[in-house]
Every structure is written in structure tokens, then in C-alpha cells.
XYZ file of C-alpha atoms in Angstrom:
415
model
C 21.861 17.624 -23.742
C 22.719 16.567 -20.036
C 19.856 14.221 -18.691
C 19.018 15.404 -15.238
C 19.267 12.253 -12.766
C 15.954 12.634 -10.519
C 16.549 9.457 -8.724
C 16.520 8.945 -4.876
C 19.079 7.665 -2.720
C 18.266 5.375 -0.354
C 18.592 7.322 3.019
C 20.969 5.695 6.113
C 18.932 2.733 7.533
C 18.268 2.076 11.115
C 21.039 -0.439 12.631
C 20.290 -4.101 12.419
C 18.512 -4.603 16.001
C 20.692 -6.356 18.300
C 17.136 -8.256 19.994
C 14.470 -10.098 18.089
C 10.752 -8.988 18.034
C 9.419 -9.698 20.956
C 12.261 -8.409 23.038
C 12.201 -4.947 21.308
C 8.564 -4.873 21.953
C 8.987 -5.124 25.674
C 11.713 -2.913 26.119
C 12.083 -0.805 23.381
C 11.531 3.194 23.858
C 11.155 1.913 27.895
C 13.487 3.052 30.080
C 13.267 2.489 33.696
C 12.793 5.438 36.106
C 15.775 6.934 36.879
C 14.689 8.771 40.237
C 12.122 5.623 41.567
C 13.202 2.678 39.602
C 9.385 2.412 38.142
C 9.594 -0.426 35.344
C 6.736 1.410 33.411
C 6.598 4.913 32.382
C 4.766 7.209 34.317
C 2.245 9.513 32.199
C 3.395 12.845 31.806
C 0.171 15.033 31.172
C 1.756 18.219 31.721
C 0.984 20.487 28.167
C 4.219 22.918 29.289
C 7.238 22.871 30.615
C 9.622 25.293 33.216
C 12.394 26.947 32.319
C 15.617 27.941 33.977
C 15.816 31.480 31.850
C 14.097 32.816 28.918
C 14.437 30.098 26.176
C 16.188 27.529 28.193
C 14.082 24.875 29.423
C 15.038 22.454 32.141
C 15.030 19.897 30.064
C 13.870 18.092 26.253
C 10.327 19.458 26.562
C 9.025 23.199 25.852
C 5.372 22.395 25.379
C 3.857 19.056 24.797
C 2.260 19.463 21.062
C 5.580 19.482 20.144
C 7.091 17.234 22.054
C 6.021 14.796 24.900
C 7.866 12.176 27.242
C 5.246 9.642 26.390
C 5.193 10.369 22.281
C 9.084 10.360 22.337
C 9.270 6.671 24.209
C 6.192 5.358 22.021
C 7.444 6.826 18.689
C 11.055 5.350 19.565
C 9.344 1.916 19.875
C 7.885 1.772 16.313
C 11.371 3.221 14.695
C 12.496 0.039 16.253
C 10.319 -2.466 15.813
C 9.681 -0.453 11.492
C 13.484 -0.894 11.576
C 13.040 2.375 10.670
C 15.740 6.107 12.164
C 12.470 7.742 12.863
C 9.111 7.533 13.543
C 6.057 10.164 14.397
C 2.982 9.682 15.820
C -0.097 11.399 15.290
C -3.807 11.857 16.719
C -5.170 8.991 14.580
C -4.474 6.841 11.066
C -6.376 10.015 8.614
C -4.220 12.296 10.270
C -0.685 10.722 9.289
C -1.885 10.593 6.083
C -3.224 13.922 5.908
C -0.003 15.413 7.185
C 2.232 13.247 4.519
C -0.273 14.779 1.763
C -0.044 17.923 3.066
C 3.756 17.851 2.207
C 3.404 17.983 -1.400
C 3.134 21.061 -3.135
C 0.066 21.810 -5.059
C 0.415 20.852 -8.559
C 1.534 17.272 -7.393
C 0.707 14.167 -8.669
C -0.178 10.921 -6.537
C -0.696 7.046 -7.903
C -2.746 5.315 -5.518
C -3.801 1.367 -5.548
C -7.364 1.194 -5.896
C -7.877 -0.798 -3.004
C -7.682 1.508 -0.346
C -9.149 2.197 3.279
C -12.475 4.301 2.643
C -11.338 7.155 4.326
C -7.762 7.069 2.765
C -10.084 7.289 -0.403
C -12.568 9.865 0.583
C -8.848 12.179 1.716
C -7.693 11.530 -2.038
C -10.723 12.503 -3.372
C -12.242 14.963 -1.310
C -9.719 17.101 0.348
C -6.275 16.546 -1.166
C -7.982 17.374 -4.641
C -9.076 20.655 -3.445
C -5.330 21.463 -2.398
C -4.359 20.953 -5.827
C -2.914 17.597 -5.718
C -4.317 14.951 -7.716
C -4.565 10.930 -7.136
C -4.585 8.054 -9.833
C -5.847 5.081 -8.601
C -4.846 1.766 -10.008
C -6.199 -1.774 -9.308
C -2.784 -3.404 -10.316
C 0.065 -0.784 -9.886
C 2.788 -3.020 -10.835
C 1.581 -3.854 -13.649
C 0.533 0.181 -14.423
C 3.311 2.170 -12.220
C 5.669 2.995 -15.024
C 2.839 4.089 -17.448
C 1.556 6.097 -14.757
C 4.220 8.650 -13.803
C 3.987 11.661 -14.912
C 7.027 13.517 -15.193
C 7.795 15.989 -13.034
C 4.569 15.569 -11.134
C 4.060 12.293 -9.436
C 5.743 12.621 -6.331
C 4.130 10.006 -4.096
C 2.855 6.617 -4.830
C 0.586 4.982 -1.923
C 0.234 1.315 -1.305
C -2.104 -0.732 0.800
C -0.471 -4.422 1.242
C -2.447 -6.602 2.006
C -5.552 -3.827 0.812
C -8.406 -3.358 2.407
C -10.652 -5.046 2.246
C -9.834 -7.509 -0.387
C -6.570 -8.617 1.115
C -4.689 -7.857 -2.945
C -1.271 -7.742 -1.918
C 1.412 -5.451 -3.932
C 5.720 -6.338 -4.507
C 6.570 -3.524 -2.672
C 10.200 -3.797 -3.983
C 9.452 -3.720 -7.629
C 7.444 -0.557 -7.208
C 9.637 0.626 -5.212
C 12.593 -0.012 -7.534
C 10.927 2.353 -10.406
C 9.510 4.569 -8.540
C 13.198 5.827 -6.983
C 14.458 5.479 -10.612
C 12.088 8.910 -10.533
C 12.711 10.010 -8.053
C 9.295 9.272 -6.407
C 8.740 8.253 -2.477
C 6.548 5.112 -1.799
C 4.423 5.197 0.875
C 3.263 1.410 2.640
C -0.164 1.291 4.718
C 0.767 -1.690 6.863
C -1.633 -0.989 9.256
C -3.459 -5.167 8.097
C 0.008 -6.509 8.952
C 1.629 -4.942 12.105
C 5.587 -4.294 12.075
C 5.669 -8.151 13.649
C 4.112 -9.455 9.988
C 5.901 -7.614 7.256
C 8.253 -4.296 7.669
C 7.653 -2.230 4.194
C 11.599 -0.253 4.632
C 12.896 -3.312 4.320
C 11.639 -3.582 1.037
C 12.240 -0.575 -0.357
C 9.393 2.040 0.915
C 10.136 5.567 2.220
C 7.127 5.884 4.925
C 5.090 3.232 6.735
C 2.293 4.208 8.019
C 0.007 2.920 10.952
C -3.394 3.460 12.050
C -2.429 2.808 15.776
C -5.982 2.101 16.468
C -5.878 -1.453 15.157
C -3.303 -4.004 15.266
C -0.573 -1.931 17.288
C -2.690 -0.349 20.400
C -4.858 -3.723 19.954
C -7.170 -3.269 22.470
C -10.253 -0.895 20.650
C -9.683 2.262 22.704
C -7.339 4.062 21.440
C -7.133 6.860 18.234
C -4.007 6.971 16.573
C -1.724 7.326 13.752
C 2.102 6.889 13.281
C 4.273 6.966 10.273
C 8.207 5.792 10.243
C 10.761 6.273 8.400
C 14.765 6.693 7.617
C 15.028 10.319 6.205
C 16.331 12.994 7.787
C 14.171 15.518 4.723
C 11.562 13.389 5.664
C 11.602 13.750 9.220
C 11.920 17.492 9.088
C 9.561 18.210 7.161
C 7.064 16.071 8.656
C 8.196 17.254 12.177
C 7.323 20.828 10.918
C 3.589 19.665 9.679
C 2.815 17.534 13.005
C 3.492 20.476 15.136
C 2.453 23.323 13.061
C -0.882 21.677 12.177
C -1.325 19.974 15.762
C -2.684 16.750 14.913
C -0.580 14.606 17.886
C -2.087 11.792 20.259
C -2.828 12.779 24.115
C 0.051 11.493 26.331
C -2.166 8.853 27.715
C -3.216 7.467 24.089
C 0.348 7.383 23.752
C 1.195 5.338 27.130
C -1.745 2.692 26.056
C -0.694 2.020 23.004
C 2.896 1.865 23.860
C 1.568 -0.621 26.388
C -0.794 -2.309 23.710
C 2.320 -2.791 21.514
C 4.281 -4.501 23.774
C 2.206 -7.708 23.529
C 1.718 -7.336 19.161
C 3.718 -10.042 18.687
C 1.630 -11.945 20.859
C -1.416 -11.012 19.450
C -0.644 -11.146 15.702
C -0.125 -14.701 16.227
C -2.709 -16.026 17.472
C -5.016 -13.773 15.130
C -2.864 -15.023 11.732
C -3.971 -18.758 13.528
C -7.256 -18.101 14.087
C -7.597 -16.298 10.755
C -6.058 -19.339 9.001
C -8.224 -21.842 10.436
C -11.324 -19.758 8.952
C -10.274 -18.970 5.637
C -9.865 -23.079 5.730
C -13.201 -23.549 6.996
C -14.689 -20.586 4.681
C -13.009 -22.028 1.145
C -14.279 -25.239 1.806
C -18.136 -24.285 2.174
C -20.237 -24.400 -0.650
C -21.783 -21.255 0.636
C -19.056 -19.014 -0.447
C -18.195 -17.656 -3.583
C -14.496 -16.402 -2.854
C -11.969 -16.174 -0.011
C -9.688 -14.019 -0.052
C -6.702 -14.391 2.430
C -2.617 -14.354 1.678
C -2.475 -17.148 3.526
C -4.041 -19.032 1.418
C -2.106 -21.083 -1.144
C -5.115 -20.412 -3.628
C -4.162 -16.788 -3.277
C -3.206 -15.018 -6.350
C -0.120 -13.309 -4.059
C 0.223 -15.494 -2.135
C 3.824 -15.873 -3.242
C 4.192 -12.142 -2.008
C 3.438 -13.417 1.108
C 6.132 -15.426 0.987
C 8.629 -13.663 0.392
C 7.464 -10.027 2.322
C 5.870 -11.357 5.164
C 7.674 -13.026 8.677
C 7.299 -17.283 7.890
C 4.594 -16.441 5.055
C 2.020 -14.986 7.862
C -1.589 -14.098 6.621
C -2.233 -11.818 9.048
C -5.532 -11.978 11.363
C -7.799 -10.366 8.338
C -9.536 -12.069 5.788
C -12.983 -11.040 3.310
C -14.817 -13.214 1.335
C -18.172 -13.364 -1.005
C -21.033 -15.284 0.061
C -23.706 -16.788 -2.300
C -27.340 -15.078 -1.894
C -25.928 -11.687 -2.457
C -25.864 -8.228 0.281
C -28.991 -9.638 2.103
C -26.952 -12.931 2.733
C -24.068 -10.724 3.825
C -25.724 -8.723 6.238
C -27.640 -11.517 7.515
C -24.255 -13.391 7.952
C -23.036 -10.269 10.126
C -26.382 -10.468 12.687
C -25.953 -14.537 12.965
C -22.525 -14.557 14.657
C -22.498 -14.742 18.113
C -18.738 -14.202 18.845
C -17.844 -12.019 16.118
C -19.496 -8.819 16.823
C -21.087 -5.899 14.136
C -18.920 -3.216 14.363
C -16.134 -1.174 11.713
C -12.541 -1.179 12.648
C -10.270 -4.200 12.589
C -7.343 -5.402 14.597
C -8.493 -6.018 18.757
C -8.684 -8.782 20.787
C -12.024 -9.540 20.353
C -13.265 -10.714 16.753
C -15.471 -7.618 14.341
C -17.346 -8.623 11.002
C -18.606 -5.811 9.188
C -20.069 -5.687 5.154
C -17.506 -3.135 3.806
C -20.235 -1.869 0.628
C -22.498 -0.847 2.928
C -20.381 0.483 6.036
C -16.387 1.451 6.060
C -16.099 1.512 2.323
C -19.905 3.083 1.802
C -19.156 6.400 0.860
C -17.137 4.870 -2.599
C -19.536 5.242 -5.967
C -20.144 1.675 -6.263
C -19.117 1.151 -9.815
C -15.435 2.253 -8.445
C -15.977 -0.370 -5.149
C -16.433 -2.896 -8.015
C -14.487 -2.527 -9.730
C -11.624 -2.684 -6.734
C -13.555 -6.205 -5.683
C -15.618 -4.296 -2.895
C -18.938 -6.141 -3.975
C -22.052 -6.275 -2.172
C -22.128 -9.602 -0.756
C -18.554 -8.938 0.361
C -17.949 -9.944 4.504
C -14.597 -9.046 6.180
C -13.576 -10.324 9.451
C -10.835 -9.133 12.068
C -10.207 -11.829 13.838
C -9.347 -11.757 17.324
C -7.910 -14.146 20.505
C -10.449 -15.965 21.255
C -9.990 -19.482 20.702
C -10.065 -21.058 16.998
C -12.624 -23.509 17.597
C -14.860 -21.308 18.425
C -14.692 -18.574 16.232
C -14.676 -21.396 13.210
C -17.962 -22.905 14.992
C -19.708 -19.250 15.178
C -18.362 -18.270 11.444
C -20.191 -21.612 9.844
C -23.401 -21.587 11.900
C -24.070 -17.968 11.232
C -23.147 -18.773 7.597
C -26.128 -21.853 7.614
C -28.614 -18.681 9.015
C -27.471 -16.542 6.895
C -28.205 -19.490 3.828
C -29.728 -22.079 4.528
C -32.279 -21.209 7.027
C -34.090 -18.766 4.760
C -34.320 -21.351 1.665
C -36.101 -23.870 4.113
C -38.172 -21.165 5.397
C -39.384 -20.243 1.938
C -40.808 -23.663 1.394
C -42.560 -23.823 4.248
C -44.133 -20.489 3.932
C -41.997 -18.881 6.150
C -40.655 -15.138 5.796
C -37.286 -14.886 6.223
């Protein structure tokens, strides 16, 4: 009997870019006005488009959810920078992913890390489930990924590197590798990274994905999603879902975070440098239970980081435990003075939130424990500001947060 070969070929990849990072940042997806010579794209907030006779439109653009002037420039930007053919862009991070579930049949079969962004999880759990496909999560797919296929129904396997929020990082070419062997696409979160850390099609993945709202727009006011790629399938058929389902990003979302991106070089820098400096300062106190940061030589992956991210970067996130348990955490989170108490990740300015209690709450906590999502579990985004000073806030909010209460209890004090 003739074994059917189910494997995928690896698609066409983008051309090796003639510019390095920054320079594609800058100029990538921006032309220059050819009527006034503008250096920066105007915004084009027009939702339709004139046409010389019926069917014939002046130009590219019919009507703007299915096409847009400001979209087109931005998504052209992240193919580049993804070295990726294509890339999409969507009305925010749970949409792309929506849209890419949405393009399995029902019946399908997903293997997920465990690890994942709380709403990616509540998606897998919640709504894809009710369209009939089904997710298995996994705390250490490599290890797992083969015994986890089933045949002829996994068709997707989804990987956060680093995770969120406990920074696990995954080989994304020796999943990769067996997944294609059957003929299954890998999809790469790198929203923790940025294109200018770690590029997941260069390691084998079929989709990256971005929520645009972090690391990419950078600046905390902007929704978005985008997902790149090198398929033509794949761009069809996600083409068809963004505009038939209407989840896109308004023209000027688009023109900020174009404009965001073309300093995320910039940025990711100095946050990886400021994030280094803490996850120093944070393994070395005797307040803390764990760090965990790629960066870190005392990482478990950190040799992942070596090899899949630009010079071995750890990226501008970190988490860690901290002794004293969920009242220490959250008392940790109202003692910084720099760092402020908010969800989301990624912007110039610094966030610390307590994921079991606010972006990962809505996980049964025997499942958040199991993925390392404990109680007394802090993670930090850290911005621009200046080292020093984010070091000096992290350590004197972590004495508060410790310290302080102990010597009030012997005094008499409530804390």
C-alpha cells in the first residue's frame, strides 16, 4: 500500500533584504509623495473609492475594509522587517488569531504550549471549541509534539517564544521540523520579541503573529494585530477571512504604528538593557524566589536564546516570584514609583502587573500552575527610561513590599 506523503513544502521565502534593520524600519513600506514630495505618508481616511466606469476603479483601492493606502504601506513594512512575502494586519492581536483559527475546518485539531497569553487561552477554550476545533495544550511541546499529533487532525500547532508570562522559550526549528513532516503549519507569537529580536520564518514557522499594540506600535495607544507570512494558500485564504469577517485596523492606527515601528529597533534595545540590568539586580536579592529572563545565563533556554535571538537578546520582559506570597506581589506592584500598575507590555514607559490575578485571571488556577503562573508571580515590561532608575524603583518597592511589613509586625504595626 502507497503511503500518502502529507508533508509541507517550504513556500518561496522573501529575498534576503538588501538593508539591515534599522534602515528597513525607516524606509520600508514608505514611499515619498509622488505629487508633493511629503517624506511621510499622508492618512488616507477615505472608506471608498471613485471609479472611472462600473467596476473599474481609478486606482488599487475599491473600499477601504479591503484594502487601504495606509494598511498596504504598514503591512509591507512587517513582510520586510518578518523577512516574510506577506503580511496582514488586523484590528488588534485576538483578532489575527481569531481569523488564523477561523481557517481550520471544524473537526480540526490544535497543540498549543501551555504558556500562553490569557486571552489566546480563553479563544482556545472558549470560542474555537464551540466551532468544533479542539486545542491540546502542552507545557513542553518539544518534548510532547510528536506524541501529540493526531493524524489527520492536528493541523496547527501554536507557540509562544519567549511565553507569557514565564519567559519558557521553545526550538522553534525542531518543532517545526516534525510538524511539516505532517504536514502541520506552526504558528510563532513573537509579539515578547519584536521582528528586531528574533524572526520565527527564519526558523522554520509558517505565520508570525503580532499584537501591534506592544512592542511594534510602542507607544500604548494603539489596537492592533498583524500576522506574516510566505504562502501564497496562506495569504489567500487569510485575505478572504480579514475582509469577509472585517476585523482590520483604522487607517490612522495603521499610520501610528507604522510610525511607532520605525524607531523598534531603537526601542528594543534599550528595553533588552534595562531589562538585563533588573533581572541582575532581581536574581541577586534574597527577596526573590525565581527570575525568569532568557537573558539570563541561569536560564533553562537560555541556549535558545542564543541561537534564535539577534546577539542572544532577552528582550525588555522579564517575571519573577517573590518570597511572602500574592500579598507580597501585589504590594510589590503599589511600591514602584516608575513602573506603573497597568496590563499590557511593550511601551516606552515601564508596566508591572501580577499576571494570577489580572491578564492571566480568567485561567482555573490549577492549569496557571501548573504553566508556572503562580500567585506571587510579578512581570515587568520594561521601558526607556533610564536603567538606574528603574533598578533603584524595582529594589525599594521590593524592601516595601518585604521588609517593611516584617518590621512593622514587631512593632505592632499593621501592615
Amino acid at each position: 500500500m502507497t503511503q500518502i506523503d502529507h508533508s509541507i513544502e517550504t513556500p518561496p521565502r522573501a529575498p534576503s533584504p538588501v538593508h539591515n534593520f534599522g534602515t528597513l524600519a525607516v524606509h520600508a513600506g514608505a514611499p515619498h509623495d509622488p505629487v508633493t514630495g511629503a517624506v511621510i505618508e499622508s492618512i488616507s481616511l477615505s472608506t471608498t473609492y471613485a471609479q472611472t466606469g462600473v467596476g473599474k476603479p481609478i486606482g488599487l483601492y475599491e473600499y477601504s475594509r479591503s484594502a487601504n493606502p495606509n494598511r498596504d504601506n504598514f503591512e509591507q513594512a512587517i513582510a520586510a522587517l518578518e523577512h516574510a512575502r506577506f503580511a496582514l494586519a488586523f484590528s488588534s492581536g485576538s483578532a489575527t488569531t481569531a481569523t488564523i483559527l477561523q481557517s481550520l475546518a471544524s473537526g480540526s485539531h490544535v497543540v498549543s504550549v501551555s504558556d500562553v497569553y490569557g486571552g489566546t487561552h480563553r479563544y482556545f477554550t472558549k470560542v474555537a471549541a464551540a466551532h468544533g476545533v479542539q486545542v491540546t495544550f502542552s507545557p513542553s511541546i518539544e518534548i510532547d509534539v510528536a506524541e501529540l499529533i493526531r493524524p489527520n487532525e492536528t493541523k496547527l500547532i501554536w507557540i509562544e517564544s519567549p511565553s507569557n508570562p514565564t519567559l519558557s522559550l521553545v526550538d522553534i526549528r525542531a518543532v517545526s521540523t516534525i510538524a511539516h513532516q505532517h504536514g502541520i503549519m506552526v504558528v510563532v507569537d513573537n509579539t515578547f520579541l519584536s521582528p528586531y529580536i528574533q524572526n520565527p520564518l527564519d526558523h522554520g514557522a509558517d505565520i508570525v503573529v503580532h499584537s501591534v499594540t506592544k512592542y511594534i506600535n510602542g507607544h500604548s495607544d494603539v489596537l492592533m494585530g498583524v500576522a506574516a507570512f510566505n504562502s501564497e494558500e496562506i495569504k489567500d485564504r487569510l485575505t478572504f477571512l480579514q475582509n469577509a469577517i472585517g476585523a482590520v485596523p483604522s487607517p490612522f492606527d495603521c499610520w501610528l504604528a507604522h510610525r511607532g515601528l520605525k524607531t523598534l529597533h531603537l526601542r528594543a534595545r534599550e528595553a533588552t538593557t534595562n531589562a538585563t540590568s533588573i533581572a541582575h539586580a532581581l536574581f541577586s536579592s534574597p527577596h526573590v524566589i525565581a527570575v525568569n529572563y532568557p537573558g539570563l545565563k541561569s536560564h533553562p533556554q537560555h541556549y535558545i536564546a542564543l541561537k534564535q535571538h539577534r546577539m542572544g537578546m532577552g528582550g525588555g520582559m522579564l517575571s519573577f516570584r517573590v518570597k511572602g506570597g500574592q500579598d507580597a506581589a501585589e504590594r510589590f506592584c503599589q511600591n514602584t514609583h516608575i513602573f506603573t500598575l497597568a496590563e499590557s507590555l511593550g511601551g516606552v514607559e515601564s508596566l508591572v502587573e501580577v499576571p494570577g490575578s489580572m491578564t492571566h485571571a480568567g485561567i482555573p488556577k490549577e492549569q496557571r500552575e501548573a504553566a508556572g503562573v503562580f500567585d506571587d508571580l510579578v512581570r515587568l515590561s520594561c521601558g526607556v527610561e533610564d536603567a538606574e532608575d528603574l533598578r533603584a524603583d524595582v529594589l525599594q518597592a521590593l524592601e516595601k513590599a518585604i521588609v517593611a511589613p516584617k518590621i512593622n509586625g514587631l512593632n505592632g504595626v499593621k501592615a
